[in-house]
């Protein structure tokens, strides 16, 4: 299962794990789906979260790992580690509409809030590829520390936080200039990263030193360390009150629940072996956890912190992303695609002119 190319001492399930993406607290869409990358099947499973049934299986290129939705939910981007590419899936048809060449062994990826750019961490090329989502072309490449792994972007879109397992650090990228403006020493092998909805904190899973580091994004310093078993993935609830952390273990997979007010573990939920990426529904009610060795996704009810469903998917699932909630438009392209019809915050838009006016003025 392990790639012969990989330089790190971590196991494949650990290396290929991907951050969960923190979602903003916005109303959920009528239909919500979880897209799961099956690394050994070279496919993506689509789960209807209303029924927890797999409704589609999409073939992509070699060993997919990272997966993320565009903010408007119209497309899913998948990082294919063996083929050094990103597949673009149209969520309306569940077909691959584009394939983009990126750096070697891409793993994590994340979008700017306006959906204009995707940042893809490539482990073997020690870099981040910046994709223009309008043209699906790489417009910039940023050199980062060894073994770039996971990416998270602040809610205001101004900075990207990238973990580097080889250097034990988190790099902070200014998205306006695509330059590294800070490097935060974590130690060990930082893997997953997620940012709180208010943008004030970044939570980083440090697999080899069994902890989660909490970074103050105003000062880019570590302000707390929370002991964990073998943490790999992190996702934060829409209200910012809890961080869910997947623990990659071949003995007993689990997910820890951290109270972000106190940075203490308040619950531990047993899931499948080699828990990897995890994602939280936009309404905050459920967590979906990809478990590599179980070939399944485990569904956790956040009200009770118990597993309420187990969904069989392809072989060796790693990444998971969930349909984002619908919020106010952030760019004119959402208006032009008729997205204004769906928005109810802060008010209904009667026409595209209203939508464009809101984008320009916020009123």
PDB file of N, CA, C and O in Angstrom, residues 19-24 71 109-117 119 150-162 170-176 181 184 193-203 215-220 236 330:
ATOM      1  N   UNK A  19      -6.416  17.203   6.479  1.00  0.00           N
ATOM      2  CA  UNK A  19      -7.168  17.970   7.430  1.00  0.00           C
ATOM      3  C   UNK A  19      -8.655  17.961   7.130  1.00  0.00           C
ATOM      4  O   UNK A  19      -9.078  17.912   6.003  1.00  0.00           O
ATOM      5  N   UNK A  20      -9.460  18.007   8.178  1.00  0.00           N
ATOM      6  CA  UNK A  20     -10.879  18.298   8.009  1.00  0.00           C
ATOM      7  C   UNK A  20     -11.029  19.780   7.845  1.00  0.00           C
ATOM      8  O   UNK A  20     -10.284  20.547   8.414  1.00  0.00           O
ATOM      9  N   UNK A  21     -11.996  20.223   7.104  1.00  0.00           N
ATOM     10  CA  UNK A  21     -12.170  21.635   6.817  1.00  0.00           C
ATOM     11  C   UNK A  21     -13.209  22.217   7.752  1.00  0.00           C
ATOM     12  O   UNK A  21     -14.311  21.712   7.855  1.00  0.00           O
ATOM     13  N   UNK A  22     -12.878  23.273   8.472  1.00  0.00           N
ATOM     14  CA  UNK A  22     -13.843  23.927   9.333  1.00  0.00           C
ATOM     15  C   UNK A  22     -14.831  24.699   8.475  1.00  0.00           C
ATOM     16  O   UNK A  22     -14.450  25.459   7.596  1.00  0.00           O
ATOM     17  N   UNK A  23     -16.136  24.509   8.730  1.00  0.00           N
ATOM     18  CA  UNK A  23     -17.169  25.151   7.933  1.00  0.00           C
ATOM     19  C   UNK A  23     -17.832  26.265   8.708  1.00  0.00           C
ATOM     20  O   UNK A  23     -17.997  26.199   9.923  1.00  0.00           O
ATOM     21  N   UNK A  24     -18.244  27.297   8.020  1.00  0.00           N
ATOM     22  CA  UNK A  24     -18.923  28.418   8.657  1.00  0.00           C
ATOM     23  C   UNK A  24     -20.352  28.029   9.012  1.00  0.00           C
ATOM     24  O   UNK A  24     -20.965  27.185   8.374  1.00  0.00           O
ATOM     25  N   UNK A  71     -16.418  26.818  -2.515  1.00  0.00           N
ATOM     26  CA  UNK A  71     -17.364  27.395  -1.557  1.00  0.00           C
ATOM     27  C   UNK A  71     -18.819  27.373  -2.008  1.00  0.00           C
ATOM     28  O   UNK A  71     -19.722  27.316  -1.168  1.00  0.00           O
ATOM     29  N   UNK A 109      -5.512  20.147   0.185  1.00  0.00           N
ATOM     30  CA  UNK A 109      -5.863  21.327  -0.611  1.00  0.00           C
ATOM     31  C   UNK A 109      -6.995  22.079   0.062  1.00  0.00           C
ATOM     32  O   UNK A 109      -7.773  21.514   0.824  1.00  0.00           O
ATOM     33  N   UNK A 110      -7.061  23.381  -0.224  1.00  0.00           N
ATOM     34  CA  UNK A 110      -8.081  24.239   0.359  1.00  0.00           C
ATOM     35  C   UNK A 110      -8.332  25.417  -0.567  1.00  0.00           C
ATOM     36  O   UNK A 110      -7.460  25.805  -1.356  1.00  0.00           O
ATOM     37  N   UNK A 111      -9.531  26.004  -0.454  1.00  0.00           N
ATOM     38  CA  UNK A 111      -9.936  27.122  -1.303  1.00  0.00           C
ATOM     39  C   UNK A 111      -9.960  28.424  -0.520  1.00  0.00           C
ATOM     40  O   UNK A 111     -10.260  28.447   0.676  1.00  0.00           O
ATOM     41  N   UNK A 112      -9.678  29.511  -1.228  1.00  0.00           N
ATOM     42  CA  UNK A 112      -9.948  30.824  -0.649  1.00  0.00           C
ATOM     43  C   UNK A 112     -11.463  30.986  -0.534  1.00  0.00           C
ATOM     44  O   UNK A 112     -12.221  30.372  -1.294  1.00  0.00           O
ATOM     45  N   UNK A 113     -11.947  31.779   0.420  1.00  0.00           N
ATOM     46  CA  UNK A 113     -13.397  31.893   0.643  1.00  0.00           C
ATOM     47  C   UNK A 113     -14.184  32.338  -0.578  1.00  0.00           C
ATOM     48  O   UNK A 113     -15.357  31.977  -0.724  1.00  0.00           O
ATOM     49  N   UNK A 114     -13.584  33.112  -1.466  1.00  0.00           N
ATOM     50  CA  UNK A 114     -14.319  33.544  -2.660  1.00  0.00           C
ATOM     51  C   UNK A 114     -14.254  32.516  -3.783  1.00  0.00           C
ATOM     52  O   UNK A 114     -14.835  32.710  -4.856  1.00  0.00           O
ATOM     53  N   UNK A 115     -13.549  31.430  -3.549  1.00  0.00           N
ATOM     54  CA  UNK A 115     -13.502  30.336  -4.517  1.00  0.00           C
ATOM     55  C   UNK A 115     -12.607  30.566  -5.713  1.00  0.00           C
ATOM     56  O   UNK A 115     -12.543  29.721  -6.604  1.00  0.00           O
ATOM     57  N   UNK A 116     -11.875  31.661  -5.741  1.00  0.00           N
ATOM     58  CA  UNK A 116     -11.077  31.989  -6.923  1.00  0.00           C
ATOM     59  C   UNK A 116      -9.780  31.195  -7.020  1.00  0.00           C
ATOM     60  O   UNK A 116      -9.241  31.019  -8.105  1.00  0.00           O
ATOM     61  N   UNK A 117      -9.276  30.735  -5.868  1.00  0.00           N
ATOM     62  CA  UNK A 117      -7.994  30.033  -5.865  1.00  0.00           C
ATOM     63  C   UNK A 117      -8.058  28.788  -4.994  1.00  0.00           C
ATOM     64  O   UNK A 117      -8.749  28.765  -3.966  1.00  0.00           O
ATOM     65  N   UNK A 119      -5.288  26.121  -3.082  1.00  0.00           N
ATOM     66  CA  UNK A 119      -3.903  25.914  -2.674  1.00  0.00           C
ATOM     67  C   UNK A 119      -3.695  24.427  -2.414  1.00  0.00           C
ATOM     68  O   UNK A 119      -4.436  23.818  -1.637  1.00  0.00           O
ATOM     69  N   UNK A 150      -0.809  19.374   4.582  1.00  0.00           N
ATOM     70  CA  UNK A 150      -2.193  19.839   4.636  1.00  0.00           C
ATOM     71  C   UNK A 150      -2.264  21.361   4.605  1.00  0.00           C
ATOM     72  O   UNK A 150      -1.312  22.047   4.995  1.00  0.00           O
ATOM     73  N   UNK A 151      -3.399  21.883   4.137  1.00  0.00           N
ATOM     74  CA  UNK A 151      -3.579  23.327   3.989  1.00  0.00           C
ATOM     75  C   UNK A 151      -4.902  23.752   4.605  1.00  0.00           C
ATOM     76  O   UNK A 151      -5.919  23.060   4.457  1.00  0.00           O
ATOM     77  N   UNK A 152      -4.901  24.882   5.283  1.00  0.00           N
ATOM     78  CA  UNK A 152      -6.138  25.520   5.757  1.00  0.00           C
ATOM     79  C   UNK A 152      -6.009  27.015   5.512  1.00  0.00           C
ATOM     80  O   UNK A 152      -4.921  27.581   5.656  1.00  0.00           O
ATOM     81  N   UNK A 153      -7.111  27.648   5.141  1.00  0.00           N
ATOM     82  CA  UNK A 153      -7.101  29.085   4.808  1.00  0.00           C
ATOM     83  C   UNK A 153      -8.020  29.832   5.768  1.00  0.00           C
ATOM     84  O   UNK A 153      -9.109  29.348   6.102  1.00  0.00           O
ATOM     85  N   UNK A 154      -7.569  30.992   6.211  1.00  0.00           N
ATOM     86  CA  UNK A 154      -8.338  31.785   7.163  1.00  0.00           C
ATOM     87  C   UNK A 154      -9.666  32.234   6.541  1.00  0.00           C
ATOM     88  O   UNK A 154      -9.768  32.381   5.323  1.00  0.00           O
ATOM     89  N   UNK A 155     -10.692  32.449   7.368  1.00  0.00           N
ATOM     90  CA  UNK A 155     -12.005  32.834   6.844  1.00  0.00           C
ATOM     91  C   UNK A 155     -12.002  34.107   6.011  1.00  0.00           C
ATOM     92  O   UNK A 155     -12.845  34.275   5.124  1.00  0.00           O
ATOM     93  N   UNK A 156     -11.053  35.006   6.280  1.00  0.00           N
ATOM     94  CA  UNK A 156     -10.981  36.232   5.474  1.00  0.00           C
ATOM     95  C   UNK A 156     -10.146  36.043   4.208  1.00  0.00           C
ATOM     96  O   UNK A 156     -10.010  36.965   3.396  1.00  0.00           O
ATOM     97  N   UNK A 157      -9.571  34.856   4.047  1.00  0.00           N
ATOM     98  CA  UNK A 157      -8.812  34.551   2.839  1.00  0.00           C
ATOM     99  C   UNK A 157      -7.432  35.151   2.763  1.00  0.00           C
ATOM    100  O   UNK A 157      -6.746  34.998   1.755  1.00  0.00           O
ATOM    101  N   UNK A 158      -6.980  35.788   3.819  1.00  0.00           N
ATOM    102  CA  UNK A 158      -5.707  36.517   3.742  1.00  0.00           C
ATOM    103  C   UNK A 158      -4.486  35.634   3.923  1.00  0.00           C
ATOM    104  O   UNK A 158      -3.397  35.982   3.464  1.00  0.00           O
ATOM    105  N   UNK A 159      -4.646  34.485   4.599  1.00  0.00           N
ATOM    106  CA  UNK A 159      -3.491  33.639   4.871  1.00  0.00           C
ATOM    107  C   UNK A 159      -3.829  32.166   4.716  1.00  0.00           C
ATOM    108  O   UNK A 159      -4.968  31.745   4.964  1.00  0.00           O
ATOM    109  N   UNK A 160      -2.812  31.404   4.301  1.00  0.00           N
ATOM    110  CA  UNK A 160      -2.938  29.948   4.231  1.00  0.00           C
ATOM    111  C   UNK A 160      -1.921  29.351   5.195  1.00  0.00           C
ATOM    112  O   UNK A 160      -0.774  29.792   5.262  1.00  0.00           O
ATOM    113  N   UNK A 161      -2.362  28.355   5.957  1.00  0.00           N
ATOM    114  CA  UNK A 161      -1.496  27.657   6.900  1.00  0.00           C
ATOM    115  C   UNK A 161      -1.213  26.260   6.350  1.00  0.00           C
ATOM    116  O   UNK A 161      -2.134  25.509   6.033  1.00  0.00           O
ATOM    117  N   UNK A 162       0.063  25.936   6.219  1.00  0.00           N
ATOM    118  CA  UNK A 162       0.476  24.679   5.598  1.00  0.00           C
ATOM    119  C   UNK A 162       1.382  23.898   6.536  1.00  0.00           C
ATOM    120  O   UNK A 162       2.367  24.432   7.042  1.00  0.00           O
ATOM    121  N   UNK A 170       4.849  24.730  10.675  1.00  0.00           N
ATOM    122  CA  UNK A 170       3.698  25.236   9.921  1.00  0.00           C
ATOM    123  C   UNK A 170       4.127  26.521   9.236  1.00  0.00           C
ATOM    124  O   UNK A 170       4.644  27.438   9.891  1.00  0.00           O
ATOM    125  N   UNK A 171       3.952  26.570   7.917  1.00  0.00           N
ATOM    126  CA  UNK A 171       4.282  27.780   7.157  1.00  0.00           C
ATOM    127  C   UNK A 171       3.029  28.620   6.975  1.00  0.00           C
ATOM    128  O   UNK A 171       1.948  28.085   6.725  1.00  0.00           O
ATOM    129  N   UNK A 172       3.177  29.928   7.090  1.00  0.00           N
ATOM    130  CA  UNK A 172       2.063  30.855   6.910  1.00  0.00           C
ATOM    131  C   UNK A 172       2.297  31.630   5.621  1.00  0.00           C
ATOM    132  O   UNK A 172       3.320  32.293   5.455  1.00  0.00           O
ATOM    133  N   UNK A 173       1.330  31.536   4.706  1.00  0.00           N
ATOM    134  CA  UNK A 173       1.443  32.170   3.394  1.00  0.00           C
ATOM    135  C   UNK A 173       0.510  33.364   3.312  1.00  0.00           C
ATOM    136  O   UNK A 173      -0.677  33.260   3.647  1.00  0.00           O
ATOM    137  N   UNK A 174       1.042  34.488   2.875  1.00  0.00           N
ATOM    138  CA  UNK A 174       0.223  35.662   2.564  1.00  0.00           C
ATOM    139  C   UNK A 174      -0.371  35.417   1.182  1.00  0.00           C
ATOM    140  O   UNK A 174       0.354  35.355   0.184  1.00  0.00           O
ATOM    141  N   UNK A 175      -1.703  35.259   1.101  1.00  0.00           N
ATOM    142  CA  UNK A 175      -2.319  34.908  -0.179  1.00  0.00           C
ATOM    143  C   UNK A 175      -2.352  36.066  -1.170  1.00  0.00           C
ATOM    144  O   UNK A 175      -2.586  35.850  -2.363  1.00  0.00           O
ATOM    145  N   UNK A 176      -2.124  37.281  -0.694  1.00  0.00           N
ATOM    146  CA  UNK A 176      -2.087  38.421  -1.615  1.00  0.00           C
ATOM    147  C   UNK A 176      -0.802  38.421  -2.428  1.00  0.00           C
ATOM    148  O   UNK A 176      -0.794  38.801  -3.605  1.00  0.00           O
ATOM    149  N   UNK A 181       5.270  34.266   5.119  1.00  0.00           N
ATOM    150  CA  UNK A 181       5.513  35.396   6.020  1.00  0.00           C
ATOM    151  C   UNK A 181       5.871  34.957   7.434  1.00  0.00           C
ATOM    152  O   UNK A 181       6.304  35.765   8.248  1.00  0.00           O
ATOM    153  N   UNK A 184       6.243  28.521  11.866  1.00  0.00           N
ATOM    154  CA  UNK A 184       5.976  28.234  13.275  1.00  0.00           C
ATOM    155  C   UNK A 184       6.481  26.834  13.603  1.00  0.00           C
ATOM    156  O   UNK A 184       5.981  25.842  13.074  1.00  0.00           O
ATOM    157  N   UNK A 193      -4.535  20.299   9.803  1.00  0.00           N
ATOM    158  CA  UNK A 193      -4.672  21.656  10.338  1.00  0.00           C
ATOM    159  C   UNK A 193      -6.066  22.174  10.019  1.00  0.00           C
ATOM    160  O   UNK A 193      -6.611  21.906   8.951  1.00  0.00           O
ATOM    161  N   UNK A 194      -6.660  22.883  10.977  1.00  0.00           N
ATOM    162  CA  UNK A 194      -7.964  23.521  10.777  1.00  0.00           C
ATOM    163  C   UNK A 194      -7.984  24.842  11.516  1.00  0.00           C
ATOM    164  O   UNK A 194      -7.315  25.001  12.548  1.00  0.00           O
ATOM    165  N   UNK A 195      -8.753  25.786  10.991  1.00  0.00           N
ATOM    166  CA  UNK A 195      -8.816  27.127  11.563  1.00  0.00           C
ATOM    167  C   UNK A 195     -10.225  27.387  12.083  1.00  0.00           C
ATOM    168  O   UNK A 195     -11.211  27.007  11.450  1.00  0.00           O
ATOM    169  N   UNK A 196     -10.321  28.007  13.246  1.00  0.00           N
ATOM    170  CA  UNK A 196     -11.624  28.301  13.833  1.00  0.00           C
ATOM    171  C   UNK A 196     -12.405  29.267  12.945  1.00  0.00           C
ATOM    172  O   UNK A 196     -11.812  30.063  12.211  1.00  0.00           O
ATOM    173  N   UNK A 197     -13.744  29.212  13.005  1.00  0.00           N
ATOM    174  CA  UNK A 197     -14.557  30.077  12.140  1.00  0.00           C
ATOM    175  C   UNK A 197     -14.279  31.571  12.302  1.00  0.00           C
ATOM    176  O   UNK A 197     -14.472  32.331  11.360  1.00  0.00           O
ATOM    177  N   UNK A 198     -13.821  31.983  13.489  1.00  0.00           N
ATOM    178  CA  UNK A 198     -13.516  33.412  13.662  1.00  0.00           C
ATOM    179  C   UNK A 198     -12.092  33.749  13.236  1.00  0.00           C
ATOM    180  O   UNK A 198     -11.674  34.908  13.290  1.00  0.00           O
ATOM    181  N   UNK A 199     -11.339  32.740  12.824  1.00  0.00           N
ATOM    182  CA  UNK A 199      -9.985  32.974  12.324  1.00  0.00           C
ATOM    183  C   UNK A 199      -8.930  33.205  13.377  1.00  0.00           C
ATOM    184  O   UNK A 199      -7.774  33.456  13.048  1.00  0.00           O
ATOM    185  N   UNK A 200      -9.271  33.092  14.656  1.00  0.00           N
ATOM    186  CA  UNK A 200      -8.329  33.461  15.708  1.00  0.00           C
ATOM    187  C   UNK A 200      -7.355  32.351  16.091  1.00  0.00           C
ATOM    188  O   UNK A 200      -6.301  32.617  16.677  1.00  0.00           O
ATOM    189  N   UNK A 201      -7.696  31.099  15.774  1.00  0.00           N
ATOM    190  CA  UNK A 201      -6.859  29.979  16.185  1.00  0.00           C
ATOM    191  C   UNK A 201      -6.698  28.977  15.042  1.00  0.00           C
ATOM    192  O   UNK A 201      -7.604  28.790  14.224  1.00  0.00           O
ATOM    193  N   UNK A 202      -5.551  28.319  15.018  1.00  0.00           N
ATOM    194  CA  UNK A 202      -5.319  27.185  14.123  1.00  0.00           C
ATOM    195  C   UNK A 202      -4.984  25.985  14.991  1.00  0.00           C
ATOM    196  O   UNK A 202      -4.153  26.084  15.908  1.00  0.00           O
ATOM    197  N   UNK A 203      -5.639  24.861  14.726  1.00  0.00           N
ATOM    198  CA  UNK A 203      -5.386  23.625  15.464  1.00  0.00           C
ATOM    199  C   UNK A 203      -4.600  22.680  14.551  1.00  0.00           C
ATOM    200  O   UNK A 203      -5.015  22.420  13.423  1.00  0.00           O
ATOM    201  N   UNK A 215      -2.482  27.362  17.710  1.00  0.00           N
ATOM    202  CA  UNK A 215      -1.743  28.550  17.279  1.00  0.00           C
ATOM    203  C   UNK A 215      -2.639  29.779  17.347  1.00  0.00           C
ATOM    204  O   UNK A 215      -3.777  29.758  16.860  1.00  0.00           O
ATOM    205  N   UNK A 216      -2.128  30.845  17.954  1.00  0.00           N
ATOM    206  CA  UNK A 216      -2.786  32.150  17.916  1.00  0.00           C
ATOM    207  C   UNK A 216      -2.422  32.783  16.573  1.00  0.00           C
ATOM    208  O   UNK A 216      -1.251  33.088  16.322  1.00  0.00           O
ATOM    209  N   UNK A 217      -3.404  32.964  15.696  1.00  0.00           N
ATOM    210  CA  UNK A 217      -3.105  33.460  14.347  1.00  0.00           C
ATOM    211  C   UNK A 217      -2.742  34.944  14.324  1.00  0.00           C
ATOM    212  O   UNK A 217      -2.201  35.429  13.317  1.00  0.00           O
ATOM    213  N   UNK A 218      -3.019  35.660  15.406  1.00  0.00           N
ATOM    214  CA  UNK A 218      -2.633  37.076  15.460  1.00  0.00           C
ATOM    215  C   UNK A 218      -1.132  37.215  15.657  1.00  0.00           C
ATOM    216  O   UNK A 218      -0.494  38.134  15.121  1.00  0.00           O
ATOM    217  N   UNK A 219      -0.555  36.280  16.419  1.00  0.00           N
ATOM    218  CA  UNK A 219       0.875  36.357  16.731  1.00  0.00           C
ATOM    219  C   UNK A 219       1.672  35.213  16.089  1.00  0.00           C
ATOM    220  O   UNK A 219       2.900  35.231  16.119  1.00  0.00           O
ATOM    221  N   UNK A 220       0.944  34.228  15.535  1.00  0.00           N
ATOM    222  CA  UNK A 220       1.570  33.027  14.967  1.00  0.00           C
ATOM    223  C   UNK A 220       2.510  32.343  15.960  1.00  0.00           C
ATOM    224  O   UNK A 220       3.646  31.985  15.651  1.00  0.00           O
ATOM    225  N   UNK A 236     -13.280  21.538  12.904  1.00  0.00           N
ATOM    226  CA  UNK A 236     -13.849  22.383  13.961  1.00  0.00           C
ATOM    227  C   UNK A 236     -15.317  22.630  13.676  1.00  0.00           C
ATOM    228  O   UNK A 236     -15.712  22.881  12.533  1.00  0.00           O
ATOM    229  N   UNK A 330     -20.061  35.762  -2.202  1.00  0.00           N
ATOM    230  CA  UNK A 330     -18.787  36.419  -1.942  1.00  0.00           C
ATOM    231  C   UNK A 330     -18.147  36.975  -3.203  1.00  0.00           C
ATOM    232  O   UNK A 330     -17.160  37.688  -3.134  1.00  0.00           O
TER     233      UNK A 330
END
